[in-house]
Each structure stands twice: as C-alpha cells, then as structure tokens.
C-alpha cells in the first residue's frame, strides 16, 4: 500500500514538527498558567461570592407574636393596612443592585472591577440551606446582599459594604419623608455567610486550544515550505530541459571539425635523409668509405 503524499511530506519535515510541538507546549502552558512569586498559578477565572442576610421588618411586626389582640374600632376611621414586606423585599433587591448603592460602596472600599466584581441582591424563596439558583415557592421578607470577586476576602468586603450602604440609604429616605418611627421599615441583619467558591472557567480549555492552534500553524508552515521547494525544483528542471533542447538543435560549425588523422596527412611528411646520401641510390658501396684519390678529386 502506497503511503499518502501528505504523510510523506510530514515525515520529511518531522524535525520541524517536533520543534513546533515543543513551541506549542510552551505556549499552551503560559496560556493556562502564570508564574506569580515563584509559584505556578492557574489563569482560569475564579470567583467567590459572599452574602449578608437582612430581615425586612417593622416596629409593629408580629413575627414573635402568637395572637393579634382585638382593638376598638372608632367610627369614621379605617383599619390600618399592613404592607406585605415580602413584596417590599423584592423591590429592595432591585434598589440594592442599582447604581446608587454601588456608588456608595465604591466610595467606601474603592472602585469595583467591571469584569470580576459585582453587587447583586435577591429575596429568599427557599430554606436557609437552599440555593436561589433553583428558587422555591416561598415569599419571605428576607433580603440578601451578595458580593462577587476574585478572592474570598474581597467578596465578603463588598457584601458587607453593600448591606451597610443600603441600610443607610433606607434610613435617609425615611428621614427625608419624615416617617414616624413606628411606621418605618427596619432592616435587621440576620447573618453574614463566609464566601464560597463559585463556578470557574475550565483551565484545560485555553491549554488545549493554544496547543492545537500553534501546532497546526507549524503543520501549515511545513506544507508551505514543501510547496515552495517543489515549485523551485520544477522550475530548475524545466530550465535544464530547455538548455538541453537548445543544444541539440544548434548546427555543427566546420571549424569545430575533428583534426585530420595521420593517414590523411601522409603526403605532407618529409622523410629524414642522412646528409651525403642519395635517395633511391641503394646501399653504399665499399668505396664510399675510402679516401678519395687525387685523380678522382681532380
């Protein structure tokens, strides 16, 4: 079975991919964690929530009264109307979560971080151990000021400051309306619960996403490099083929012909002849070696 081309490319650049995996691992680590004071701390956003519970009541509250005694009714007057404090607590929750209370809290403990810190309020509808994320069917005159922050101490500080600011606000409104003390709503603190850790983001998500993203970037880089090298090799091969074709079609010049062989130039060779020796005279005679006589030289 033939190996797919893309696997061959990845294998040829395996060292680039190994380096990319190391870079991706380092980037993923710093995406999910940070080093603070020599310690590794998760970057996952962590929240804490603290609540301060208040009872919405009045001086004429009958919460601890087992029986309502009868009162004489005067002619021409109506019975006093009792306000449903449970419904009032629901309205108070909106006021406590508003900008007026937040401004008062920021003036007391400093500005709140818009992304991680907040002030909320709710009216209790469940048992004390219940969770208002799953509200019950009860209508209770119980109000909670909830502070949310990245640390438990800050969440508790926000919650306590919000409850105190709202109580001061209610008293100021009552004084402004000049209400009689027996007609005023009272906010009695019931308890301040310690901060509890809320739902935080999953720290593995940024780690996995960063690793996969960086590694895929190196994979894409490998294919880009392989493509560029392949096109460069094809261009070089095409130029070599053109040069070979041009050399094959070029005519042969006469000046470039091969030199003549010795057989062709045999007529131009001059034989070496010994001085004083006639060509074609045959072998020298015995007299050739004697000295010439006088009559022969005369």
mmCIF file with all atom_site columns, N, CA, C and O in Angstrom, residues 3 30 34 50 68 75 84 116 126 130 133 204 212 223 234 248 265:
data_model
loop_
_atom_site.group_PDB
_atom_site.id
_atom_site.type_symbol
_atom_site.label_atom_id
_atom_site.label_alt_id
_atom_site.label_comp_id
_atom_site.label_asym_id
_atom_site.label_entity_id
_atom_site.label_seq_id
_atom_site.pdbx_PDB_ins_code
_atom_site.Cartn_x
_atom_site.Cartn_y
_atom_site.Cartn_z
_atom_site.occupancy
_atom_site.B_iso_or_equiv
_atom_site.pdbx_formal_charge
_atom_site.auth_seq_id
_atom_site.auth_comp_id
_atom_site.auth_asym_id
_atom_site.auth_atom_id
_atom_site.pdbx_PDB_model_num
ATOM 1  N N  . UNK A 1 3   ? 2.151   4.955  0.581   1.00 0.00 ? 3   UNK A N  1
ATOM 2  C CA . UNK A 1 3   ? 1.966   5.963  1.631   1.00 0.00 ? 3   UNK A CA 1
ATOM 3  C C  . UNK A 1 3   ? 1.420   7.248  1.011   1.00 0.00 ? 3   UNK A C  1
ATOM 4  O O  . UNK A 1 3   ? 1.921   7.702  -0.024  1.00 0.00 ? 3   UNK A O  1
ATOM 5  N N  . UNK A 1 30  ? 1.785   28.617 29.184  1.00 0.00 ? 30  UNK A N  1
ATOM 6  C CA . UNK A 1 30  ? 1.624   30.007 29.609  1.00 0.00 ? 30  UNK A CA 1
ATOM 7  C C  . UNK A 1 30  ? 0.218   30.535 29.301  1.00 0.00 ? 30  UNK A C  1
ATOM 8  O O  . UNK A 1 30  ? -0.177  31.562 29.849  1.00 0.00 ? 30  UNK A O  1
ATOM 9  N N  . UNK A 1 34  ? 0.250   30.885 35.022  1.00 0.00 ? 34  UNK A N  1
ATOM 10 C CA . UNK A 1 34  ? 1.145   32.030 35.168  1.00 0.00 ? 34  UNK A CA 1
ATOM 11 C C  . UNK A 1 34  ? 2.037   31.785 36.381  1.00 0.00 ? 34  UNK A C  1
ATOM 12 O O  . UNK A 1 34  ? 1.670   31.053 37.310  1.00 0.00 ? 34  UNK A O  1
ATOM 13 N N  . UNK A 1 50  ? -20.107 36.109 48.514  1.00 0.00 ? 50  UNK A N  1
ATOM 14 C CA . UNK A 1 50  ? -20.441 36.212 49.941  1.00 0.00 ? 50  UNK A CA 1
ATOM 15 C C  . UNK A 1 50  ? -21.778 36.938 50.071  1.00 0.00 ? 50  UNK A C  1
ATOM 16 O O  . UNK A 1 50  ? -22.079 37.836 49.278  1.00 0.00 ? 50  UNK A O  1
ATOM 17 N N  . UNK A 1 68  ? -53.015 38.142 67.720  1.00 0.00 ? 68  UNK A N  1
ATOM 18 C CA . UNK A 1 68  ? -53.245 39.566 67.477  1.00 0.00 ? 68  UNK A CA 1
ATOM 19 C C  . UNK A 1 68  ? -54.450 39.991 68.320  1.00 0.00 ? 68  UNK A C  1
ATOM 20 O O  . UNK A 1 68  ? -55.568 39.506 68.101  1.00 0.00 ? 68  UNK A O  1
ATOM 21 N N  . UNK A 1 75  ? -65.593 54.944 64.986  1.00 0.00 ? 75  UNK A N  1
ATOM 22 C CA . UNK A 1 75  ? -66.439 55.238 63.857  1.00 0.00 ? 75  UNK A CA 1
ATOM 23 C C  . UNK A 1 75  ? -65.797 56.343 63.016  1.00 0.00 ? 75  UNK A C  1
ATOM 24 O O  . UNK A 1 75  ? -65.302 57.334 63.516  1.00 0.00 ? 75  UNK A O  1
ATOM 25 N N  . UNK A 1 84  ? -47.255 44.275 52.683  1.00 0.00 ? 84  UNK A N  1
ATOM 26 C CA . UNK A 1 84  ? -46.603 42.980 52.517  1.00 0.00 ? 84  UNK A CA 1
ATOM 27 C C  . UNK A 1 84  ? -45.097 43.198 52.397  1.00 0.00 ? 84  UNK A C  1
ATOM 28 O O  . UNK A 1 84  ? -44.594 43.634 51.354  1.00 0.00 ? 84  UNK A O  1
ATOM 29 N N  . UNK A 1 116 ? -14.859 41.360 37.043  1.00 0.00 ? 116 UNK A N  1
ATOM 30 C CA . UNK A 1 116 ? -14.798 40.292 38.052  1.00 0.00 ? 116 UNK A CA 1
ATOM 31 C C  . UNK A 1 116 ? -15.553 40.612 39.338  1.00 0.00 ? 116 UNK A C  1
ATOM 32 O O  . UNK A 1 116 ? -15.768 39.708 40.143  1.00 0.00 ? 116 UNK A O  1
ATOM 33 N N  . UNK A 1 126 ? -36.342 30.106 49.519  1.00 0.00 ? 126 UNK A N  1
ATOM 34 C CA . UNK A 1 126 ? -36.118 28.712 49.892  1.00 0.00 ? 126 UNK A CA 1
ATOM 35 C C  . UNK A 1 126 ? -35.731 28.629 51.357  1.00 0.00 ? 126 UNK A C  1
ATOM 36 O O  . UNK A 1 126 ? -35.629 29.629 52.066  1.00 0.00 ? 126 UNK A O  1
ATOM 37 N N  . UNK A 1 130 ? -31.068 26.252 51.135  1.00 0.00 ? 130 UNK A N  1
ATOM 38 C CA . UNK A 1 130 ? -31.405 26.155 49.716  1.00 0.00 ? 130 UNK A CA 1
ATOM 39 C C  . UNK A 1 130 ? -30.536 27.053 48.848  1.00 0.00 ? 130 UNK A C  1
ATOM 40 O O  . UNK A 1 130 ? -29.810 27.920 49.344  1.00 0.00 ? 130 UNK A O  1
ATOM 41 N N  . UNK A 1 133 ? -30.441 29.584 42.964  1.00 0.00 ? 133 UNK A N  1
ATOM 42 C CA . UNK A 1 133 ? -30.400 29.248 41.541  1.00 0.00 ? 133 UNK A CA 1
ATOM 43 C C  . UNK A 1 133 ? -31.562 28.345 41.167  1.00 0.00 ? 133 UNK A C  1
ATOM 44 O O  . UNK A 1 133 ? -31.929 28.241 39.992  1.00 0.00 ? 133 UNK A O  1
ATOM 45 N N  . UNK A 1 204 ? -8.417  23.742 31.417  1.00 0.00 ? 204 UNK A N  1
ATOM 46 C CA . UNK A 1 204 ? -7.882  22.928 30.326  1.00 0.00 ? 204 UNK A CA 1
ATOM 47 C C  . UNK A 1 204 ? -8.243  23.478 28.951  1.00 0.00 ? 204 UNK A C  1
ATOM 48 O O  . UNK A 1 204 ? -7.567  23.175 27.967  1.00 0.00 ? 204 UNK A O  1
ATOM 49 N N  . UNK A 1 212 ? -3.220  23.115 20.156  1.00 0.00 ? 212 UNK A N  1
ATOM 50 C CA . UNK A 1 212 ? -3.680  22.686 18.832  1.00 0.00 ? 212 UNK A CA 1
ATOM 51 C C  . UNK A 1 212 ? -3.474  23.787 17.801  1.00 0.00 ? 212 UNK A C  1
ATOM 52 O O  . UNK A 1 212 ? -3.027  23.537 16.675  1.00 0.00 ? 212 UNK A O  1
ATOM 53 N N  . UNK A 1 223 ? 3.744   22.432 4.984   1.00 0.00 ? 223 UNK A N  1
ATOM 54 C CA . UNK A 1 223 ? 3.194   22.267 3.639   1.00 0.00 ? 223 UNK A CA 1
ATOM 55 C C  . UNK A 1 223 ? 3.548   23.454 2.744   1.00 0.00 ? 223 UNK A C  1
ATOM 56 O O  . UNK A 1 223 ? 3.773   23.287 1.546   1.00 0.00 ? 223 UNK A O  1
ATOM 57 N N  . UNK A 1 234 ? 10.784  22.160 -9.874  1.00 0.00 ? 234 UNK A N  1
ATOM 58 C CA . UNK A 1 234 ? 10.169  22.054 -11.207 1.00 0.00 ? 234 UNK A CA 1
ATOM 59 C C  . UNK A 1 234 ? 10.697  23.130 -12.141 1.00 0.00 ? 234 UNK A C  1
ATOM 60 O O  . UNK A 1 234 ? 10.936  22.877 -13.331 1.00 0.00 ? 234 UNK A O  1
ATOM 61 N N  . UNK A 1 248 ? 20.747  20.561 -28.562 1.00 0.00 ? 248 UNK A N  1
ATOM 62 C CA . UNK A 1 248 ? 20.542  19.527 -29.572 1.00 0.00 ? 248 UNK A CA 1
ATOM 63 C C  . UNK A 1 248 ? 20.180  20.115 -30.933 1.00 0.00 ? 248 UNK A C  1
ATOM 64 O O  . UNK A 1 248 ? 20.518  19.557 -31.978 1.00 0.00 ? 248 UNK A O  1
ATOM 65 N N  . UNK A 1 265 ? 47.375  12.967 -43.764 1.00 0.00 ? 265 UNK A N  1
ATOM 66 C CA . UNK A 1 265 ? 48.482  13.896 -43.988 1.00 0.00 ? 265 UNK A CA 1
ATOM 67 C C  . UNK A 1 265 ? 49.775  13.181 -44.329 1.00 0.00 ? 265 UNK A C  1
ATOM 68 O O  . UNK A 1 265 ? 50.872  13.685 -44.103 1.00 0.00 ? 265 UNK A O  1
#
